[in-house]
Amino acid sequence: MRILIATDAWAPQINGVVQTLTQLCLQLKSQGHEVQVIHPGFFKTVPCPTYPEIRLAVWPWAGVRKAIDEFKPQAIHIVTEGPIGLAMRLIARARRLPFTTAYHTQFPEYVKARTGIPIRFTARVLRWFHGASRNVMVPTQSVIDTLRERGLTNCVLWQRGVDLSRFNPEPSQAARNLAYNPDASHEDDPVQVEILKTLQSLVIERPAFLYAGRVAVEKNLEAFLSLDLPGEKWVAGDGPAKKQLEKQHPDVRWFGMQNHAALAEIYRQADVFVFPSKTDTFGLVLLEAMACGCPVAAFPVNGPIDVVGQSGAGVLDDNLRTAALAALHIRRSVPRAHAGTFTWAECARQFLEHLAPIEWGPHLKTINKPARLQGKPVRTP
């Protein structure tokens, strides 16, 4: 099957959306599907206002039209509500091509956190953007319920996964090489080796409470950093709020941006993973931390409610300090076992099930068929 994916989030960005798309594409291609991703790398870009690390495509219309004409997709999926996603939505609607969309971020809450614009205004924009989608793929049931309350009735569940070969409690090969065979360490990921050396050199005052992810205002990081907790607070990640928060909290260990191999080492050494965000729809870092045996402390909000819930792998409480201290008593085998129930293979299966099929008739006119795609992948020329 030829699947065309339009996204404003792509490498070199490092976030949950990019990670999800990367893993999804790997799964789809391994099953024999043809996947083409339209992303900002194909266009001239400008910095996103208030978030210059993110580049936005400038006038991507011609490129989107060309991709549709040349690739002749059998399914179109729109990932983001940015310039590329908007162009794909409007062109697909004009050509009467069915498509699906995804809801990755609590967009109204995100915009309010960064600009102060009331939720009701951005919720109206979301209803317009996603209302024409055959299916809006949403990572958790609690977010589906929220969107339905805001007038979106075409939402379906599309869960996430975690790479258990990368994220697990066992000592990595790099760690074993560093301990027993230093001569072989040059074969390992250099970023991973560097963080291992850093962790080994630290005199850690236990317990160690960790946050990993983007360091930005919408992540509500101050709610974690201001807590009165024993031991140490760690932060792994980067973002527009990092410099200011570093000055305000010099007692925190700031590890900066890390790749997945290095991040897994930090998860293994942390005692509790603290997730203060109230705007995430899922939170892949929750799965990554739990897969490494690190229990979670979070607010009882969309995302943690579904990912952690009543599993016993973490503690959800309106008092984040209470949650963090209680999570210290969770055996590390519990979050590891719970994380194992989330796989990228199941994520890909759900994605394929929710796609809206396109059949190309004479003169590239479309014949809409509402039936869902099932069975084996369609072979393409």
GROMACS .gro file of C-alpha atoms in nm:
model
  381
    1MET     CA    1   0.000   0.000   0.000
    2ARG     CA    2   0.121   0.352  -0.079
    3ILE     CA    3   0.083   0.570   0.230
    4LEU     CA    4   0.147   0.945   0.218
    5ILE     CA    5   0.220   1.111   0.554
    6ALA     CA    6   0.223   1.489   0.595
    7THR     CA    7   0.397   1.626   0.905
    8ASP     CA    8   0.545   1.952   1.032
    9ALA     CA    9   0.746   1.758   1.292
   10TRP     CA   10   1.047   1.561   1.168
   11ALA     CA   11   1.418   1.511   1.233
   12PRO     CA   12   1.632   1.679   1.352
   13GLN     CA   13   1.354   1.760   1.598
   14ILE     CA   14   1.357   1.524   1.897
   15ASN     CA   15   1.012   1.475   2.046
   16GLY     CA   16   0.735   1.219   2.086
   17VAL     CA   17   0.578   1.297   1.750
   18VAL     CA   18   0.902   1.237   1.559
   19GLN     CA   19   0.975   0.923   1.760
   20THR     CA   20   0.628   0.786   1.688
   21LEU     CA   21   0.655   0.855   1.315
   22THR     CA   22   1.003   0.705   1.296
   23GLN     CA   23   0.893   0.382   1.461
   24LEU     CA   24   0.569   0.372   1.260
   25CYS     CA   25   0.752   0.407   0.927
   26LEU     CA   26   0.993   0.129   1.024
   27GLN     CA   27   0.704  -0.101   1.108
   28LEU     CA   28   0.509  -0.020   0.791
   29LYS     CA   29   0.808  -0.064   0.560
   30SER     CA   30   0.896  -0.395   0.726
   31GLN     CA   31   0.547  -0.514   0.631
   32GLY     CA   32   0.597  -0.421   0.266
   33HIS     CA   33   0.412  -0.088   0.257
   34GLU     CA   34   0.544   0.207   0.059
   35VAL     CA   35   0.564   0.517   0.278
   36GLN     CA   36   0.642   0.872   0.171
   37VAL     CA   37   0.676   1.144   0.434
   38ILE     CA   38   0.633   1.511   0.343
   39HIS     CA   39   0.821   1.710   0.605
   40PRO     CA   40   0.987   2.054   0.651
   41GLY     CA   41   1.315   1.927   0.507
   42PHE     CA   42   1.167   1.952   0.158
   43PHE     CA   43   1.087   2.323   0.186
   44LYS     CA   44   1.227   2.660   0.276
   45THR     CA   45   1.162   2.709   0.646
   46VAL     CA   46   1.140   2.983   0.909
   47PRO     CA   47   1.170   2.956   1.289
   48CYS     CA   48   0.846   2.892   1.476
   49PRO     CA   49   0.746   3.199   1.679
   50THR     CA   50   0.842   3.154   2.048
   51TYR     CA   51   1.010   2.822   1.959
   52PRO     CA   52   1.295   2.885   1.709
   53GLU     CA   53   1.425   2.528   1.737
   54ILE     CA   54   1.122   2.419   1.535
   55ARG     CA   55   1.129   2.510   1.166
   56LEU     CA   56   0.805   2.573   0.977
   57ALA     CA   57   0.769   2.521   0.602
   58VAL     CA   58   0.704   2.830   0.390
   59TRP     CA   59   0.426   2.790   0.133
   60PRO     CA   60   0.442   2.409   0.089
   61TRP     CA   61   0.140   2.392  -0.146
   62ALA     CA   62   0.325   2.309  -0.468
   63GLY     CA   63   0.529   2.037  -0.301
   64VAL     CA   64   0.220   1.879  -0.148
   65ARG     CA   65   0.035   1.879  -0.482
   66LYS     CA   66   0.337   1.724  -0.656
   67ALA     CA   67   0.361   1.449  -0.394
   68ILE     CA   68  -0.004   1.357  -0.441
   69ASP     CA   69   0.018   1.363  -0.822
   70GLU     CA   70   0.338   1.157  -0.845
   71PHE     CA   71   0.294   0.915  -0.554
   72LYS     CA   72  -0.081   0.854  -0.607
   73PRO     CA   73  -0.129   0.748  -0.245
   74GLN     CA   74  -0.375   0.480  -0.144
   75ALA     CA   75  -0.407   0.649   0.193
   76ILE     CA   76  -0.326   0.999   0.323
   77HIS     CA   77  -0.247   1.073   0.686
   78ILE     CA   78  -0.199   1.422   0.830
   79VAL     CA   79   0.008   1.435   1.148
   80THR     CA   80   0.016   1.802   1.252
   81GLU     CA   81  -0.189   2.119   1.228
   82GLY     CA   82   0.103   2.325   1.091
   83PRO     CA   83   0.165   2.463   0.739
   84ILE     CA   84   0.227   2.123   0.577
   85GLY     CA   85  -0.068   1.962   0.750
   86LEU     CA   86  -0.291   2.254   0.658
   87ALA     CA   87  -0.185   2.245   0.293
   88MET     CA   88  -0.252   1.871   0.272
   89ARG     CA   89  -0.590   1.907   0.438
   90LEU     CA   90  -0.710   2.182   0.202
   91ILE     CA   91  -0.577   2.015  -0.113
   92ALA     CA   92  -0.721   1.676  -0.018
   93ARG     CA   93  -1.060   1.834   0.053
   94ALA     CA   94  -1.055   2.022  -0.277
   95ARG     CA   95  -0.984   1.696  -0.462
   96ARG     CA   96  -1.232   1.497  -0.254
   97LEU     CA   97  -0.959   1.266  -0.130
   98PRO     CA   98  -1.040   1.099   0.203
   99PHE     CA   99  -0.775   1.134   0.472
  100THR     CA  100  -0.705   1.072   0.837
  101THR     CA  101  -0.548   1.304   1.094
  102ALA     CA  102  -0.371   1.261   1.427
  103TYR     CA  103  -0.396   1.450   1.754
  104HIS     CA  104  -0.054   1.439   1.920
  105THR     CA  105  -0.060   1.746   2.146
  106GLN     CA  106  -0.319   1.906   2.371
  107PHE     CA  107  -0.316   2.193   2.125
  108PRO     CA  108  -0.557   2.433   2.303
  109GLU     CA  109  -0.377   2.385   2.635
  110TYR     CA  110  -0.039   2.415   2.463
  111VAL     CA  111  -0.132   2.744   2.294
  112LYS     CA  112  -0.279   2.883   2.615
  113ALA     CA  113   0.039   2.799   2.808
  114ARG     CA  114   0.256   2.978   2.550
  115THR     CA  115   0.032   3.271   2.447
  116GLY     CA  116  -0.258   3.298   2.691
  117ILE     CA  117  -0.518   3.253   2.414
  118PRO     CA  118  -0.834   3.098   2.569
  119ILE     CA  119  -0.896   2.730   2.501
  120ARG     CA  120  -1.237   2.789   2.343
  121PHE     CA  121  -1.083   2.970   2.046
  122THR     CA  122  -0.822   2.708   1.958
  123ALA     CA  123  -1.073   2.429   2.024
  124ARG     CA  124  -1.289   2.584   1.751
  125VAL     CA  125  -0.992   2.576   1.511
  126LEU     CA  126  -0.933   2.210   1.597
  127ARG     CA  127  -1.295   2.120   1.522
  128TRP     CA  128  -1.258   2.278   1.179
  129PHE     CA  129  -0.920   2.115   1.105
  130HIS     CA  130  -1.008   1.762   1.216
  131GLY     CA  131  -1.379   1.766   1.146
  132ALA     CA  132  -1.331   1.659   0.782
  133SER     CA  133  -1.101   1.368   0.874
  134ARG     CA  134  -1.231   1.014   0.826
  135ASN     CA  135  -1.069   0.923   1.159
  136VAL     CA  136  -0.880   1.137   1.410
  137MET     CA  137  -0.617   0.909   1.563
  138VAL     CA  138  -0.575   0.986   1.934
  139PRO     CA  139  -0.329   0.811   2.168
  140THR     CA  140  -0.547   0.774   2.479
  141GLN     CA  141  -0.912   0.726   2.569
  142SER     CA  142  -0.914   1.017   2.814
  143VAL     CA  143  -0.807   1.256   2.536
  144ILE     CA  144  -1.074   1.108   2.309
  145ASP     CA  145  -1.331   1.188   2.578
  146THR     CA  146  -1.201   1.546   2.603
  147LEU     CA  147  -1.218   1.596   2.226
  148ARG     CA  148  -1.569   1.455   2.209
  149GLU     CA  149  -1.676   1.708   2.471
  150ARG     CA  150  -1.534   1.974   2.237
  151GLY     CA  151  -1.738   1.851   1.942
  152LEU     CA  152  -1.505   1.603   1.766
  153THR     CA  153  -1.696   1.276   1.729
  154ASN     CA  154  -1.470   1.105   1.473
  155CYS     CA  155  -1.190   1.008   1.716
  156VAL     CA  156  -1.036   0.660   1.734
  157LEU     CA  157  -0.773   0.509   1.962
  158TRP     CA  158  -0.416   0.488   1.829
  159GLN     CA  159  -0.179   0.385   2.107
  160ARG     CA  160   0.200   0.407   2.121
  161GLY     CA  161   0.479   0.162   2.185
  162VAL     CA  162   0.827   0.137   2.332
  163ASP     CA  163   1.147  -0.029   2.209
  164LEU     CA  164   1.208  -0.288   2.481
  165SER     CA  165   1.543  -0.386   2.330
  166ARG     CA  166   1.667  -0.032   2.395
  167PHE     CA  167   1.475   0.054   2.710
  168ASN     CA  168   1.509  -0.218   2.975
  169PRO     CA  169   1.656  -0.259   3.324
  170GLU     CA  170   1.949  -0.477   3.214
  171PRO     CA  171   2.303  -0.334   3.195
  172SER     CA  172   2.375  -0.231   2.838
  173GLN     CA  173   2.661  -0.367   2.631
  174ALA     CA  174   2.825  -0.026   2.658
  175ALA     CA  175   2.807  -0.044   3.038
  176ARG     CA  176   2.955  -0.396   3.039
  177ASN     CA  177   3.234  -0.292   2.805
  178LEU     CA  178   3.316   0.009   3.018
  179ALA     CA  179   3.333  -0.209   3.329
  180TYR     CA  180   3.507  -0.520   3.197
  181ASN     CA  181   3.646  -0.449   2.851
  182PRO     CA  182   3.740  -0.080   2.805
  183ASP     CA  183   3.924  -0.161   2.482
  184ALA     CA  184   3.591  -0.250   2.319
  185SER     CA  185   3.414   0.067   2.431
  186HIS     CA  186   3.514   0.250   2.112
  187GLU     CA  187   3.256   0.035   1.930
  188ASP     CA  188   2.973   0.173   2.145
  189ASP     CA  189   2.763   0.486   2.101
  190PRO     CA  190   2.994   0.774   2.209
  191VAL     CA  191   2.710   0.973   2.366
  192GLN     CA  192   2.606   0.667   2.565
  193VAL     CA  193   2.963   0.605   2.680
  194GLU     CA  194   3.000   0.968   2.785
  195ILE     CA  195   2.684   0.965   2.998
  196LEU     CA  196   2.794   0.635   3.155
  197LYS     CA  197   3.124   0.793   3.255
  198THR     CA  198   2.940   1.096   3.393
  199LEU     CA  199   2.703   0.881   3.600
  200GLN     CA  200   2.992   0.671   3.733
  201SER     CA  201   3.178   0.983   3.843
  202LEU     CA  202   2.884   1.125   4.038
  203VAL     CA  203   2.839   1.094   4.409
  204ILE     CA  204   2.461   1.062   4.399
  205GLU     CA  205   2.257   1.163   4.701
  206ARG     CA  206   1.964   0.923   4.682
  207PRO     CA  207   1.683   0.922   4.587
  208ALA     CA  208   1.723   1.066   4.236
  209PHE     CA  209   1.407   1.214   4.083
  210LEU     CA  210   1.424   1.251   3.705
  211TYR     CA  211   1.240   1.447   3.436
  212ALA     CA  212   1.326   1.382   3.069
  213GLY     CA  213   1.182   1.565   2.772
  214ARG     CA  214   1.144   1.909   2.623
  215VAL     CA  215   1.228   2.194   2.860
  216ALA     CA  216   0.950   2.438   2.777
  217VAL     CA  217   0.676   2.628   2.956
  218GLU     CA  218   0.397   2.393   2.844
  219LYS     CA  219   0.573   2.102   3.022
  220ASN     CA  220   0.503   2.264   3.362
  221LEU     CA  221   0.857   2.181   3.473
  222GLU     CA  222   0.854   2.438   3.753
  223ALA     CA  223   0.597   2.220   3.933
  224PHE     CA  224   0.867   1.952   3.963
  225LEU     CA  225   1.172   2.169   4.020
  226SER     CA  226   1.009   2.363   4.303
  227LEU     CA  227   0.915   2.051   4.502
  228ASP     CA  228   1.069   1.995   4.845
  229LEU     CA  229   1.212   1.646   4.792
  230PRO     CA  230   1.495   1.449   4.949
  231GLY     CA  231   1.795   1.351   4.740
  232GLU     CA  232   1.849   1.503   4.396
  233LYS     CA  233   1.650   1.632   4.099
  234TRP     CA  234   1.771   1.548   3.747
  235VAL     CA  235   1.665   1.693   3.413
  236ALA     CA  236   1.757   1.540   3.077
  237GLY     CA  237   1.654   1.748   2.776
  238ASP     CA  238   1.670   2.088   2.616
  239GLY     CA  239   1.435   2.364   2.509
  240PRO     CA  240   1.359   2.734   2.520
  241ALA     CA  241   1.312   2.747   2.898
  242LYS     CA  242   1.634   2.565   2.990
  243LYS     CA  243   1.864   2.864   3.043
  244GLN     CA  244   1.619   3.044   3.268
  245LEU     CA  245   1.537   2.734   3.473
  246GLU     CA  246   1.905   2.649   3.513
  247LYS     CA  247   1.963   2.990   3.671
  248GLN     CA  248   1.661   2.955   3.897
  249HIS     CA  249   1.750   2.600   4.006
  250PRO     CA  250   2.131   2.563   4.029
  251ASP     CA  251   2.090   2.266   4.266
  252VAL     CA  252   1.942   2.052   3.986
  253ARG     CA  253   2.163   1.822   3.775
  254TRP     CA  254   2.111   1.923   3.411
  255PHE     CA  255   2.217   1.650   3.169
  256GLY     CA  256   2.108   1.833   2.854
  257MET     CA  257   1.984   1.669   2.536
  258GLN     CA  258   2.063   1.297   2.510
  259ASN     CA  259   2.003   1.033   2.245
  260HIS     CA  260   1.798   0.725   2.328
  261ALA     CA  261   2.096   0.506   2.415
  262ALA     CA  262   2.224   0.759   2.669
  263LEU     CA  263   1.874   0.836   2.800
  264ALA     CA  264   1.818   0.468   2.879
  265GLU     CA  265   2.126   0.479   3.104
  266ILE     CA  266   1.982   0.774   3.296
  267TYR     CA  267   1.644   0.602   3.338
  268ARG     CA  268   1.821   0.299   3.484
  269GLN     CA  269   1.997   0.512   3.745
  270ALA     CA  270   1.696   0.725   3.846
  271ASP     CA  271   1.472   0.622   4.137
  272VAL     CA  272   1.150   0.795   4.022
  273PHE     CA  273   1.046   0.952   3.693
  274VAL     CA  274   0.849   1.272   3.761
  275PHE     CA  275   0.618   1.388   3.483
  276PRO     CA  276   0.467   1.731   3.564
  277SER     CA  277   0.312   1.802   3.222
  278LYS     CA  278  -0.061   1.864   3.192
  279THR     CA  279  -0.065   1.920   2.815
  280ASP     CA  280   0.064   1.588   2.676
  281THR     CA  281  -0.171   1.347   2.505
  282PHE     CA  282   0.044   1.044   2.588
  283GLY     CA  283   0.406   1.096   2.695
  284LEU     CA  284   0.640   0.842   2.535
  285VAL     CA  285   0.896   0.915   2.805
  286LEU     CA  286   0.658   0.754   3.055
  287LEU     CA  287   0.686   0.424   2.869
  288GLU     CA  288   1.063   0.457   2.824
  289ALA     CA  289   1.118   0.520   3.196
  290MET     CA  290   0.889   0.237   3.304
  291ALA     CA  291   1.051  -0.003   3.054
  292CYS     CA  292   1.382   0.065   3.235
  293GLY     CA  293   1.215  -0.015   3.568
  294CYS     CA  294   1.171   0.345   3.682
  295PRO     CA  295   0.833   0.410   3.851
  296VAL     CA  296   0.635   0.722   3.760
  297ALA     CA  297   0.496   1.015   3.958
  298ALA     CA  298   0.252   1.242   3.775
  299PHE     CA  299  -0.066   1.442   3.797
  300PRO     CA  300  -0.393   1.252   3.731
  301VAL     CA  301  -0.445   1.412   3.388
  302ASN     CA  302  -0.480   1.304   3.025
  303GLY     CA  303  -0.180   1.094   2.932
  304PRO     CA  304  -0.068   0.957   3.270
  305ILE     CA  305  -0.425   0.843   3.345
  306ASP     CA  306  -0.414   0.614   3.043
  307VAL     CA  307  -0.044   0.520   3.032
  308VAL     CA  308  -0.004   0.452   3.405
  309GLY     CA  309  -0.361   0.441   3.534
  310GLN     CA  310  -0.425   0.178   3.800
  311SER     CA  311  -0.137  -0.044   3.685
  312GLY     CA  312   0.067   0.007   4.001
  313ALA     CA  313   0.361   0.121   3.786
  314GLY     CA  314   0.338   0.473   3.925
  315VAL     CA  315   0.145   0.710   4.148
  316LEU     CA  316  -0.091   0.980   4.020
  317ASP     CA  317  -0.185   1.254   4.264
  318ASP     CA  318  -0.284   1.622   4.251
  319ASN     CA  319  -0.002   1.669   4.502
  320LEU     CA  320   0.305   1.590   4.292
  321ARG     CA  321   0.531   1.567   4.598
  322THR     CA  322   0.304   1.304   4.750
  323ALA     CA  323   0.313   1.109   4.425
  324ALA     CA  324   0.693   1.130   4.398
  325LEU     CA  325   0.753   1.007   4.753
  326ALA     CA  326   0.497   0.727   4.723
  327ALA     CA  327   0.650   0.606   4.395
  328LEU     CA  328   0.976   0.532   4.580
  329HIS     CA  329   0.808   0.224   4.730
  330ILE     CA  330   0.721   0.063   4.395
  331ARG     CA  331   0.928  -0.242   4.299
  332ARG     CA  332   1.106  -0.181   3.966
  333SER     CA  333   0.972  -0.504   3.817
  334VAL     CA  334   0.619  -0.359   3.819
  335PRO     CA  335   0.670  -0.064   3.578
  336ARG     CA  336   0.888  -0.286   3.357
  337ALA     CA  337   0.610  -0.543   3.320
  338HIS     CA  338   0.348  -0.276   3.250
  339ALA     CA  339   0.558  -0.107   2.979
  340GLY     CA  340   0.587  -0.443   2.804
  341THR     CA  341   0.217  -0.430   2.716
  342PHE     CA  342   0.281  -0.140   2.473
  343THR     CA  343   0.442  -0.234   2.139
  344TRP     CA  344   0.517  -0.053   1.812
  345ALA     CA  345   0.380  -0.350   1.620
  346GLU     CA  346   0.038  -0.293   1.776
  347CYS     CA  347   0.071   0.079   1.709
  348ALA     CA  348   0.123   0.007   1.337
  349ARG     CA  349  -0.167  -0.240   1.329
  350GLN     CA  350  -0.407   0.017   1.473
  351PHE     CA  351  -0.279   0.282   1.231
  352LEU     CA  352  -0.347   0.063   0.927
  353GLU     CA  353  -0.692  -0.027   1.056
  354HIS     CA  354  -0.793   0.339   1.088
  355LEU     CA  355  -0.668   0.463   0.747
  356ALA     CA  356  -0.917   0.587   0.486
  357PRO     CA  357  -0.864   0.399   0.156
  358ILE     CA  358  -0.827   0.580  -0.176
  359GLU     CA  359  -0.887   0.411  -0.511
  360TRP     CA  360  -0.756   0.595  -0.812
  361GLY     CA  361  -0.992   0.582  -1.108
  362PRO     CA  362  -0.956   0.717  -1.465
  363HIS     CA  363  -0.798   1.063  -1.497
  364LEU     CA  364  -0.689   1.041  -1.130
  365LYS     CA  365  -1.042   1.086  -1.003
  366THR     CA  366  -1.108   0.914  -0.674
  367ILE     CA  367  -1.367   0.656  -0.588
  368ASN     CA  368  -1.442   0.678  -0.218
  369LYS     CA  369  -1.502   0.353  -0.035
  370PRO     CA  370  -1.574   0.375   0.338
  371ALA     CA  371  -1.455   0.021   0.414
  372ARG     CA  372  -1.147   0.002   0.634
  373LEU     CA  373  -0.823  -0.145   0.504
  374GLN     CA  374  -0.776  -0.502   0.616
  375GLY     CA  375  -0.575  -0.806   0.528
  376LYS     CA  376  -0.239  -0.825   0.358
  377PRO     CA  377  -0.053  -0.519   0.225
  378VAL     CA  378  -0.143  -0.423  -0.131
  379ARG     CA  379   0.144  -0.475  -0.374
  380THR     CA  380   0.230  -0.166  -0.573
  381PRO     CA  381   0.416  -0.125  -0.904
   0.00000   0.00000   0.00000
